Short mmCIF file of N, CA and C and ligand atoms in Angstrom, two decimals:
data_model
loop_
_atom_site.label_atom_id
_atom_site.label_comp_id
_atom_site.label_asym_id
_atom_site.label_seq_id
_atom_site.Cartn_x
_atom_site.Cartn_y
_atom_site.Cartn_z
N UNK A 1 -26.66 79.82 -185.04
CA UNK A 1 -25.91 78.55 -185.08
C UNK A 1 -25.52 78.22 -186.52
N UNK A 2 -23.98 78.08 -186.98
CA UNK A 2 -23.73 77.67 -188.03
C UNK A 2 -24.22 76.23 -188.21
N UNK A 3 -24.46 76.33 -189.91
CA UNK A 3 -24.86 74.54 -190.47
C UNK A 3 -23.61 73.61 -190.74
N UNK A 4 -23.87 72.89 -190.31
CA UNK A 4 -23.18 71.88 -190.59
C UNK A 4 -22.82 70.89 -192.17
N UNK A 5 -21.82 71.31 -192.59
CA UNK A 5 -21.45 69.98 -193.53
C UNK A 5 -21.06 68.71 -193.17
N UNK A 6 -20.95 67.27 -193.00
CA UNK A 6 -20.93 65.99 -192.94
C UNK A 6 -20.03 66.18 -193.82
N UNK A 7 -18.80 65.04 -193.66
CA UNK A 7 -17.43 65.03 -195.13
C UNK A 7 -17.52 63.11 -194.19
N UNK A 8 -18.01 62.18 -195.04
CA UNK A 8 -18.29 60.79 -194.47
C UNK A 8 -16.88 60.39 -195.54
N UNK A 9 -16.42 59.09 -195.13
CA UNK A 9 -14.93 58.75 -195.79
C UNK A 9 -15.13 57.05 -195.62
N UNK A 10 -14.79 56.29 -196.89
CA UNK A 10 -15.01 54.92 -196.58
C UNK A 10 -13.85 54.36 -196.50
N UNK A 11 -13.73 52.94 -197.10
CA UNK A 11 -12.66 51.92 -196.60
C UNK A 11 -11.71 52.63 -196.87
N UNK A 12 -10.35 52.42 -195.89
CA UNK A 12 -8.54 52.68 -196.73
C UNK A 12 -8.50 54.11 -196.14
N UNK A 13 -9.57 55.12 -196.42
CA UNK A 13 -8.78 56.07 -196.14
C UNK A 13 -8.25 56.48 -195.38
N UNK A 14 -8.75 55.90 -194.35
CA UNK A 14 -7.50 56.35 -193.27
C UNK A 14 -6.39 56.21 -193.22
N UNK A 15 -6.46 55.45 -194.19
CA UNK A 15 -4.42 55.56 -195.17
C UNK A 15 -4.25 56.29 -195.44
N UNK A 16 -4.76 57.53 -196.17
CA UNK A 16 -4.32 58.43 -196.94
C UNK A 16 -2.74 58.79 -196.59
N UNK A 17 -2.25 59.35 -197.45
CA UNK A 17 -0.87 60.13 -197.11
C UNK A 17 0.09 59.19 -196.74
N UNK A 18 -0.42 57.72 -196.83
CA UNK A 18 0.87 56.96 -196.19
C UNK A 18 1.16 55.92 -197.21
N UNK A 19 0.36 55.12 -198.09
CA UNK A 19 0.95 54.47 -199.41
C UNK A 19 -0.22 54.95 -200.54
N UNK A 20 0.64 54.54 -201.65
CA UNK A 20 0.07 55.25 -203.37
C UNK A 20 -0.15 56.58 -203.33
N UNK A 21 0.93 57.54 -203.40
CA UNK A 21 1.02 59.01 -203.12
C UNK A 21 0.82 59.26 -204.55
N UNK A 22 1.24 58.13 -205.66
CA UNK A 22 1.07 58.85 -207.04
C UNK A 22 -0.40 59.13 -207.66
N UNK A 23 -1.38 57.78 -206.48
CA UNK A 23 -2.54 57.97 -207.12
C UNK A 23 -3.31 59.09 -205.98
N UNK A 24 -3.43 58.98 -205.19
CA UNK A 24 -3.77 59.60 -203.89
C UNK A 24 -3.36 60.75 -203.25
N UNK A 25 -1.99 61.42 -203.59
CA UNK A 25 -1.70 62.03 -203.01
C UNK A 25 -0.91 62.14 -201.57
N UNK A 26 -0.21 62.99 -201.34
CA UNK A 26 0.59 62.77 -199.66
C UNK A 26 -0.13 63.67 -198.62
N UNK A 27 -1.45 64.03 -199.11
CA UNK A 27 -2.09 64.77 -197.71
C UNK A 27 -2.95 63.20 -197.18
N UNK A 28 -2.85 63.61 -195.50
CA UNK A 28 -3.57 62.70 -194.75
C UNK A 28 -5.00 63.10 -194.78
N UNK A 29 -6.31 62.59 -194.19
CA UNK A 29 -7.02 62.72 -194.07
C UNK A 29 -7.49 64.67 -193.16
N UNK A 30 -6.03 63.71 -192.01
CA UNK A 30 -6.38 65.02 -190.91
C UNK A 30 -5.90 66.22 -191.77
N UNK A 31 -4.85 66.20 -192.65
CA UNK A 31 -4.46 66.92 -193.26
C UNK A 31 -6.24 68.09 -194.05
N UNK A 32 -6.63 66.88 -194.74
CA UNK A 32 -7.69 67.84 -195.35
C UNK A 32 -8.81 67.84 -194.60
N UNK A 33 -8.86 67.43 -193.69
CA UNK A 33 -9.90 68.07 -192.60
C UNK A 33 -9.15 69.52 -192.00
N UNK A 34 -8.02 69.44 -192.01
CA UNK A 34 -7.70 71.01 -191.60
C UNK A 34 -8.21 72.22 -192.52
N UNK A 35 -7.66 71.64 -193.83
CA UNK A 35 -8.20 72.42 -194.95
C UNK A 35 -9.41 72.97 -195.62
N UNK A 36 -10.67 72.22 -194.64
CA UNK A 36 -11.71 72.39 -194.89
C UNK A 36 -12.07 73.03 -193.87
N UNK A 37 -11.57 72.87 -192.80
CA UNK A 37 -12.21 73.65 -191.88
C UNK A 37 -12.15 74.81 -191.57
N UNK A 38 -10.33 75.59 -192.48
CA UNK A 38 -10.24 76.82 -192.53
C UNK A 38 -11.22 77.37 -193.65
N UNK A 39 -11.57 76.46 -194.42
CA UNK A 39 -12.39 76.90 -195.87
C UNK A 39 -13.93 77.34 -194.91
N UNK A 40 -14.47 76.48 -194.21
CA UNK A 40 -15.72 76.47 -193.76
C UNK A 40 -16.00 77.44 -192.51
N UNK A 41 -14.69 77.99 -191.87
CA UNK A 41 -14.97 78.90 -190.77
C UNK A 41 -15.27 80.07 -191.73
N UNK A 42 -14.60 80.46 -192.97
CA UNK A 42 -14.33 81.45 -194.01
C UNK A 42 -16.08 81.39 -194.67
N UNK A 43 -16.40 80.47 -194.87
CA UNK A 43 -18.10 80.29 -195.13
C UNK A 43 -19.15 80.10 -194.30
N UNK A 44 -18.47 80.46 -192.80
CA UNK A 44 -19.88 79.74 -191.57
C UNK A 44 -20.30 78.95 -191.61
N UNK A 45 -19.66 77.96 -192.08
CA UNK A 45 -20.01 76.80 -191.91
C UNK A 45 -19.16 75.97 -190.59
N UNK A 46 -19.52 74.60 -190.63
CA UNK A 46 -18.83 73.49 -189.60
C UNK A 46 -19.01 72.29 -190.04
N UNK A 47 -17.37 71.57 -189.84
CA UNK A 47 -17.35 70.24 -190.74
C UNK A 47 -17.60 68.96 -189.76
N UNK A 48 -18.01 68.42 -190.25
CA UNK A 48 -17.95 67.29 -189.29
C UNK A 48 -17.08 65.70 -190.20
N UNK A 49 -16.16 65.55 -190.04
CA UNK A 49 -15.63 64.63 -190.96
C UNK A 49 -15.43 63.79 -190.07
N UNK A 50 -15.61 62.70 -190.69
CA UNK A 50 -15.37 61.22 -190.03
C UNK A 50 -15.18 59.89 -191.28
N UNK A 51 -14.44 58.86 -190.61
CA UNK A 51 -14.15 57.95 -191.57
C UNK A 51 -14.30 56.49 -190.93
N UNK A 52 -14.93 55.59 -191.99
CA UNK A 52 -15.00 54.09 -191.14
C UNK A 52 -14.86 53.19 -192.82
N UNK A 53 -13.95 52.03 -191.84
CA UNK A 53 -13.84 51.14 -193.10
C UNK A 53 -15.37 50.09 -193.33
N UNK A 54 -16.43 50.46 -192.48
CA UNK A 54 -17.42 49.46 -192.13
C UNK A 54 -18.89 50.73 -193.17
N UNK A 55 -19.28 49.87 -193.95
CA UNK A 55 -20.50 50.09 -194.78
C UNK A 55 -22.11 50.59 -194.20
N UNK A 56 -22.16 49.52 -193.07
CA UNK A 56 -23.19 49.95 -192.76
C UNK A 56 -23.30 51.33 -191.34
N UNK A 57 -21.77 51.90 -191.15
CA UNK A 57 -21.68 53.48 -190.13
C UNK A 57 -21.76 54.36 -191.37
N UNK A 58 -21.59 54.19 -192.60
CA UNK A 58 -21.59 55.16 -193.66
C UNK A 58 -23.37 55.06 -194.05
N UNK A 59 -23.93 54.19 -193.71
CA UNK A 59 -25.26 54.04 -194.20
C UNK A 59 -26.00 55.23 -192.88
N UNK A 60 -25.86 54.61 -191.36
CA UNK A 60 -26.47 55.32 -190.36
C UNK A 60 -25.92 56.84 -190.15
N UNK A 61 -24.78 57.07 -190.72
CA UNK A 61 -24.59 59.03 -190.90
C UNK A 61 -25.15 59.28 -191.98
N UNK A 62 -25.38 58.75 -192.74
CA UNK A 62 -26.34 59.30 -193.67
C UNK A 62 -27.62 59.93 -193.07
N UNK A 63 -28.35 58.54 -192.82
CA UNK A 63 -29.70 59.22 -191.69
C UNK A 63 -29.08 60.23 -190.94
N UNK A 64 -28.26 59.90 -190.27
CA UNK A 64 -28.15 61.01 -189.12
C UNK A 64 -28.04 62.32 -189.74
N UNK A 65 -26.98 62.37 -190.61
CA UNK A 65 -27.22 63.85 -191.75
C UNK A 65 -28.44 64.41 -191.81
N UNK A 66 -29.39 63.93 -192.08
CA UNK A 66 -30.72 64.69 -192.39
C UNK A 66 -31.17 64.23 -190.67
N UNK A 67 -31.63 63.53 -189.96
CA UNK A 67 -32.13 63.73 -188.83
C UNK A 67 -31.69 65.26 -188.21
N UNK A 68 -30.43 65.34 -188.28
CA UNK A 68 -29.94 66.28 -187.87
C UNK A 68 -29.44 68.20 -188.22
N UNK A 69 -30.32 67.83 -189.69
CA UNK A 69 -30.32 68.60 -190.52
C UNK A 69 -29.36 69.55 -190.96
N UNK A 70 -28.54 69.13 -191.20
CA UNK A 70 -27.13 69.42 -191.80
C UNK A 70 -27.37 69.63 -193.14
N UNK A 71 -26.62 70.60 -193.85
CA UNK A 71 -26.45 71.88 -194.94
C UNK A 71 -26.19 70.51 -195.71
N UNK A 72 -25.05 69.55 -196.00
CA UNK A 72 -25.25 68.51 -196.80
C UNK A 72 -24.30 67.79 -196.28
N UNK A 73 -24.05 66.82 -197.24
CA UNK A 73 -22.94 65.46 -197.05
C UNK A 73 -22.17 65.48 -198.35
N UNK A 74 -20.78 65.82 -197.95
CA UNK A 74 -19.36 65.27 -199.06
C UNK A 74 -19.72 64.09 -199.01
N UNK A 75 -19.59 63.15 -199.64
CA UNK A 75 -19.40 61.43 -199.61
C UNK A 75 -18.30 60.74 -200.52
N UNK A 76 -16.54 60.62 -199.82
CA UNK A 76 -16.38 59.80 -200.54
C UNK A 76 -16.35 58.36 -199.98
N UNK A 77 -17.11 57.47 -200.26
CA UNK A 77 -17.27 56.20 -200.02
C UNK A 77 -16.27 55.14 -200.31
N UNK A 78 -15.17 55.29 -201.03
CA UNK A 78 -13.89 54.52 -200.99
C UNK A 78 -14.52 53.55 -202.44
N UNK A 79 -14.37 52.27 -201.86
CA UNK A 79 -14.45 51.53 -203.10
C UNK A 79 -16.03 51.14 -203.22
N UNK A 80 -16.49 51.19 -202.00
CA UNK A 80 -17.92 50.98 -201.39
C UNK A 80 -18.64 51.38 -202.63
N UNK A 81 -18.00 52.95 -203.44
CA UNK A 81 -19.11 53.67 -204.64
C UNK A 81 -19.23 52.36 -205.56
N UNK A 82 -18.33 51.55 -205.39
CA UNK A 82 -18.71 50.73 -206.91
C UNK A 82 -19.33 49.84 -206.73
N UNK A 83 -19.91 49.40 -205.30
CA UNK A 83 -20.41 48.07 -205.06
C UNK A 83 -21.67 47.88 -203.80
N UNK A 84 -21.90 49.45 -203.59
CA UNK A 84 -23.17 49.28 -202.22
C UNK A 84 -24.47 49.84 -202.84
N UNK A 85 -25.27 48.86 -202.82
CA UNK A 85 -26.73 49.43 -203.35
C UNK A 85 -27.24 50.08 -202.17
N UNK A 86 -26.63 49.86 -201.16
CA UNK A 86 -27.26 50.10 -199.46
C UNK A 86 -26.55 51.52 -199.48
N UNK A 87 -25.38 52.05 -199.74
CA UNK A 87 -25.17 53.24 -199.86
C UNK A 87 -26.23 54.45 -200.76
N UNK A 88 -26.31 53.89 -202.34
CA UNK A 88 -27.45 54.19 -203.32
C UNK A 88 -28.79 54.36 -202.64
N UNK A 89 -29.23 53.59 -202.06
CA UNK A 89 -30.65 53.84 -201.25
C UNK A 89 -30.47 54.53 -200.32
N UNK A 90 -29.48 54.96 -199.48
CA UNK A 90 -29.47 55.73 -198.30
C UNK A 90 -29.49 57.15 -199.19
N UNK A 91 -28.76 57.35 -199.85
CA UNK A 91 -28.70 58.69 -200.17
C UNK A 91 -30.06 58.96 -200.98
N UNK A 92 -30.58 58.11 -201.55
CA UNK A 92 -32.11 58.45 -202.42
C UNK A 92 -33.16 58.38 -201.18
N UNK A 93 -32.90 57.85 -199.87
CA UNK A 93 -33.67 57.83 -198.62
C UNK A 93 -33.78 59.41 -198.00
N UNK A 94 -32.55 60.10 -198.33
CA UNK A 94 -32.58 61.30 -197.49
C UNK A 94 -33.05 62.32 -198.51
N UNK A 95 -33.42 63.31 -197.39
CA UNK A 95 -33.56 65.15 -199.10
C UNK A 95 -31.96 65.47 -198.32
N UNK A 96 -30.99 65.51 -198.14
CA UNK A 96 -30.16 66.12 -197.78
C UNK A 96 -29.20 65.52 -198.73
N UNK A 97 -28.64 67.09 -199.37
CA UNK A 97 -28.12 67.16 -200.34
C UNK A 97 -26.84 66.01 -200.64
N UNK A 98 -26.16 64.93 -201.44
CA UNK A 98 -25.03 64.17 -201.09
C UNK A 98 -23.99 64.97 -202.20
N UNK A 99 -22.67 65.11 -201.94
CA UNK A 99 -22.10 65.04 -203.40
C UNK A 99 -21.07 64.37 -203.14
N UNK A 100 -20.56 63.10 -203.90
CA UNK A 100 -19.60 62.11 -204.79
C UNK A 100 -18.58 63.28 -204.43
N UNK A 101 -18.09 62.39 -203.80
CA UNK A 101 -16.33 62.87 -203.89
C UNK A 101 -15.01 61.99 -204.35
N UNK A 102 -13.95 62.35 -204.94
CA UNK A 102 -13.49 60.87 -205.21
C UNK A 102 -12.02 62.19 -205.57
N UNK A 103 -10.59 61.13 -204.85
CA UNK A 103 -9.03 62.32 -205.39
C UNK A 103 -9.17 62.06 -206.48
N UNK A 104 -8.89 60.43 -206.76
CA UNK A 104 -8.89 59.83 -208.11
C UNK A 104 -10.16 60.43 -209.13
N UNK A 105 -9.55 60.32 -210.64
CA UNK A 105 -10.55 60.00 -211.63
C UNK A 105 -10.76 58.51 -211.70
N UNK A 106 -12.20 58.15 -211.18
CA UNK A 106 -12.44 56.95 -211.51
C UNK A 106 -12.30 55.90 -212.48
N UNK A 107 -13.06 57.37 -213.58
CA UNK A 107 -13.30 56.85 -214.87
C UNK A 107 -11.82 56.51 -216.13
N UNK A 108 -10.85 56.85 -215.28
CA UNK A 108 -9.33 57.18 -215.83
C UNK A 108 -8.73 55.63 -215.64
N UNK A 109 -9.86 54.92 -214.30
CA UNK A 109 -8.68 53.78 -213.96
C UNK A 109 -9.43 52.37 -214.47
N UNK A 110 -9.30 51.47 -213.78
CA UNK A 110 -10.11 50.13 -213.70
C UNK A 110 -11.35 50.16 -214.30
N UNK A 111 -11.42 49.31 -215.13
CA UNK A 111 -13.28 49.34 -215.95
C UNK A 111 -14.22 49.23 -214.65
N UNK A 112 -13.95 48.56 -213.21
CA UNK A 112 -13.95 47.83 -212.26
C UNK A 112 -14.72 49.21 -211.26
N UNK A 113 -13.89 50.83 -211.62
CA UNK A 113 -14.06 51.58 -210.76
C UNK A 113 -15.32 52.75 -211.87
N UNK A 114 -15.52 52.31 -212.91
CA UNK A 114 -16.65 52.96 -213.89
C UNK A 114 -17.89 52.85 -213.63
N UNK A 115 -18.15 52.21 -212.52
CA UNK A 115 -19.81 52.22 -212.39
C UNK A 115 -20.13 52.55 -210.90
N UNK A 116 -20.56 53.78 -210.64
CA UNK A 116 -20.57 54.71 -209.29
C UNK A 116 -22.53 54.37 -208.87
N UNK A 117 -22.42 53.33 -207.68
CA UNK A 117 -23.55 53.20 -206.86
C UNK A 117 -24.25 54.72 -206.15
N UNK A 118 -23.03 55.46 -205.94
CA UNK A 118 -23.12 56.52 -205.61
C UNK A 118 -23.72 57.89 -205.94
N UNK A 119 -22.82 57.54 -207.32
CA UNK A 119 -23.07 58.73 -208.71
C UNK A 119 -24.51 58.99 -208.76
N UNK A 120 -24.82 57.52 -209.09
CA UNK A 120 -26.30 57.72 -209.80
C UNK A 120 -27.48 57.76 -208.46
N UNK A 121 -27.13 58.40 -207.35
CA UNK A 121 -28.60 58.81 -206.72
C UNK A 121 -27.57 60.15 -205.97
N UNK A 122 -26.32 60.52 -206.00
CA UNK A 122 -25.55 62.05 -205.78
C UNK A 122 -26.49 62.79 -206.47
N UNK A 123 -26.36 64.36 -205.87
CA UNK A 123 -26.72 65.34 -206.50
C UNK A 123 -25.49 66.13 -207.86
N UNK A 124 -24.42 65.67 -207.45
CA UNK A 124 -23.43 66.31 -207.44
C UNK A 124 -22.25 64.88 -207.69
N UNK A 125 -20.91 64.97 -208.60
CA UNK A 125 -19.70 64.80 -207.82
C UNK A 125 -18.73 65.29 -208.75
N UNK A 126 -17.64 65.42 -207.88
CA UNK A 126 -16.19 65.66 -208.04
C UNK A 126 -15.19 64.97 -207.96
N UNK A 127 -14.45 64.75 -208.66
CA UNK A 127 -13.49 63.76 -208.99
C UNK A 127 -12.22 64.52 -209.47
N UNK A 128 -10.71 63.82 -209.24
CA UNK A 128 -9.46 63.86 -210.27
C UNK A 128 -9.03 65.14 -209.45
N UNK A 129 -9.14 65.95 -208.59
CA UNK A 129 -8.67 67.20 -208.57
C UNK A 129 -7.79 66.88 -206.92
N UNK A 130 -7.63 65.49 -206.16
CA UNK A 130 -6.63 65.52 -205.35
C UNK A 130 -7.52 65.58 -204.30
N UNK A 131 -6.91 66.37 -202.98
CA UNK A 131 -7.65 66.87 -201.81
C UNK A 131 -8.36 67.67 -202.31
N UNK A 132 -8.08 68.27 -203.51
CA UNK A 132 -8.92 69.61 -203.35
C UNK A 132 -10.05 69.51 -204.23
N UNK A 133 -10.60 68.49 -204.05
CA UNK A 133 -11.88 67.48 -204.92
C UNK A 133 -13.07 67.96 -203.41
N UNK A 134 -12.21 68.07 -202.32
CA UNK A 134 -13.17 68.05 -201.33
C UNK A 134 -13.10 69.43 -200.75
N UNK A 135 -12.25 70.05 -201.06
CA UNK A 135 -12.46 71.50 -201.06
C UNK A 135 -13.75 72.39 -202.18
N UNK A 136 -13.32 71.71 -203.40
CA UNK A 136 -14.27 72.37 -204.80
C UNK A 136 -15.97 71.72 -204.12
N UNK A 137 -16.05 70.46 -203.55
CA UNK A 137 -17.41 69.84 -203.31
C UNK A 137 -18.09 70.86 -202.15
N UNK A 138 -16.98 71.25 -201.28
CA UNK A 138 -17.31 72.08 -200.01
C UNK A 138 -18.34 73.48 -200.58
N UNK A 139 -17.19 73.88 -201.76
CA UNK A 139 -17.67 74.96 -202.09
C UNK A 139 -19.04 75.26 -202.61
N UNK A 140 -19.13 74.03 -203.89
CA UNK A 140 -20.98 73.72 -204.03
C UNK A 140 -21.99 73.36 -202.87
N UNK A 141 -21.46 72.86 -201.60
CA UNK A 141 -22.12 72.29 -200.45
C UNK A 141 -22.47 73.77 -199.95
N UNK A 142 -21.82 74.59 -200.04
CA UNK A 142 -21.63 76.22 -199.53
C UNK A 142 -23.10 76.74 -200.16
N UNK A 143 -23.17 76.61 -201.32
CA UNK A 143 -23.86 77.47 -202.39
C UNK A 143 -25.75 76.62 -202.73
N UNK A 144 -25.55 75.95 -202.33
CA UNK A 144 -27.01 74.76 -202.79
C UNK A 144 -28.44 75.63 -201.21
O1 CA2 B 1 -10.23 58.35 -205.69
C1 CA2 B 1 -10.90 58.15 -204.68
O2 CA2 B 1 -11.13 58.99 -203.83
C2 CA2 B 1 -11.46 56.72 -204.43
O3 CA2 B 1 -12.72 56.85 -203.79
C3 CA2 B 1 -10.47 56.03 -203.52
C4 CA2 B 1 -10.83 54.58 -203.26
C5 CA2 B 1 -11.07 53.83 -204.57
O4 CA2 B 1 -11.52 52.53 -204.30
C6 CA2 B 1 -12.10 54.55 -205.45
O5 CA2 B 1 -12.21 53.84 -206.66
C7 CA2 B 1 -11.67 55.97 -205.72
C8 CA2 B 1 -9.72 53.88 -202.50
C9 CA2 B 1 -9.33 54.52 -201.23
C10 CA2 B 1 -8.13 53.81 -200.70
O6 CA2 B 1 -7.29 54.76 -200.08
C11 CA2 B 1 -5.99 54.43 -199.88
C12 CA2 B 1 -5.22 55.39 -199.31
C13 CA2 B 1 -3.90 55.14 -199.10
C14 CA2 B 1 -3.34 53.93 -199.45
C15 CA2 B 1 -4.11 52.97 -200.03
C16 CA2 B 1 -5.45 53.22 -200.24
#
């Protein structure tokens, strides 16, 4: 039985691909769930991506990630990274690996988006490189 990667997605994105293409990019979500999943059949792996604009379904896939013992968790948490201590404790709650995902460079924009709840209990993150921020995270998720 292949392992499973978790790719969890917070507020907005389910916008993707449809406004701020300059900061974000014009791939949709489903878009890079396709892209990962040709990446992850290519590694035996299996993605499980899902997205909610609500804080505390990003808190309970967390648990479920490790209940269920899954290879790790992409996490990009939307704006949630800059402002959920409840995200921060979930991921320092689990051993299953998290890594920070983000299209944007955070640290490029808003003083507002410089302080990652996320960052600091991630194993891992990736930032600035587009969709393929969650392709490069896949690849360390591959290798850990
Ligand atoms: O760069 C990233 O991936 C972010 O996590 C995206 C978040 C932002 O709050 C973080 O600081 C960085 C925002 C996601 C909103 O997505 C939209 C998609 C399309 C249109 C509008 C928003």
């Amino acid at each position: 039985m292949s392992e499973t990667v978790y790719v969890l997605n917070g507020p907005n994105l389910n916008l993707l691909g449809t406004r701020e293409p300059e900061i974000y990019g014009s791939a949709t979500l489903d878009d890079i769930a396709g892209m990962l999943e040709d990446r992850a059949r290519e590694l035996g792996l299996e993605i499980d991506l899902r997205q909610s604009n609500h804080e505390g379904h990003l808190v309970d896939w967390l648990h479920e990630a490790q209940a269920v013992g899954a290879k790790g968790v992409l996490l990009n948490a939307g704006a949630f990274t800059h402002t959920s201590v409840a995200l921060h404790d979930a991921i320092k709650a689990i051993r299953t690996p998290v890594i920070e995902v983000h299209l944007s460079n955070p640290h490029t924009r808003e003083a507002f988006r410089h302080k990652s709840y996320v960052g600091m209990a991630a194993k891992a993150t990736i930032a600035g490189f587009g969709p393929l921020s969650y392709l490069l995270a896949l690849e360390g998720a591959s290798r850990l």
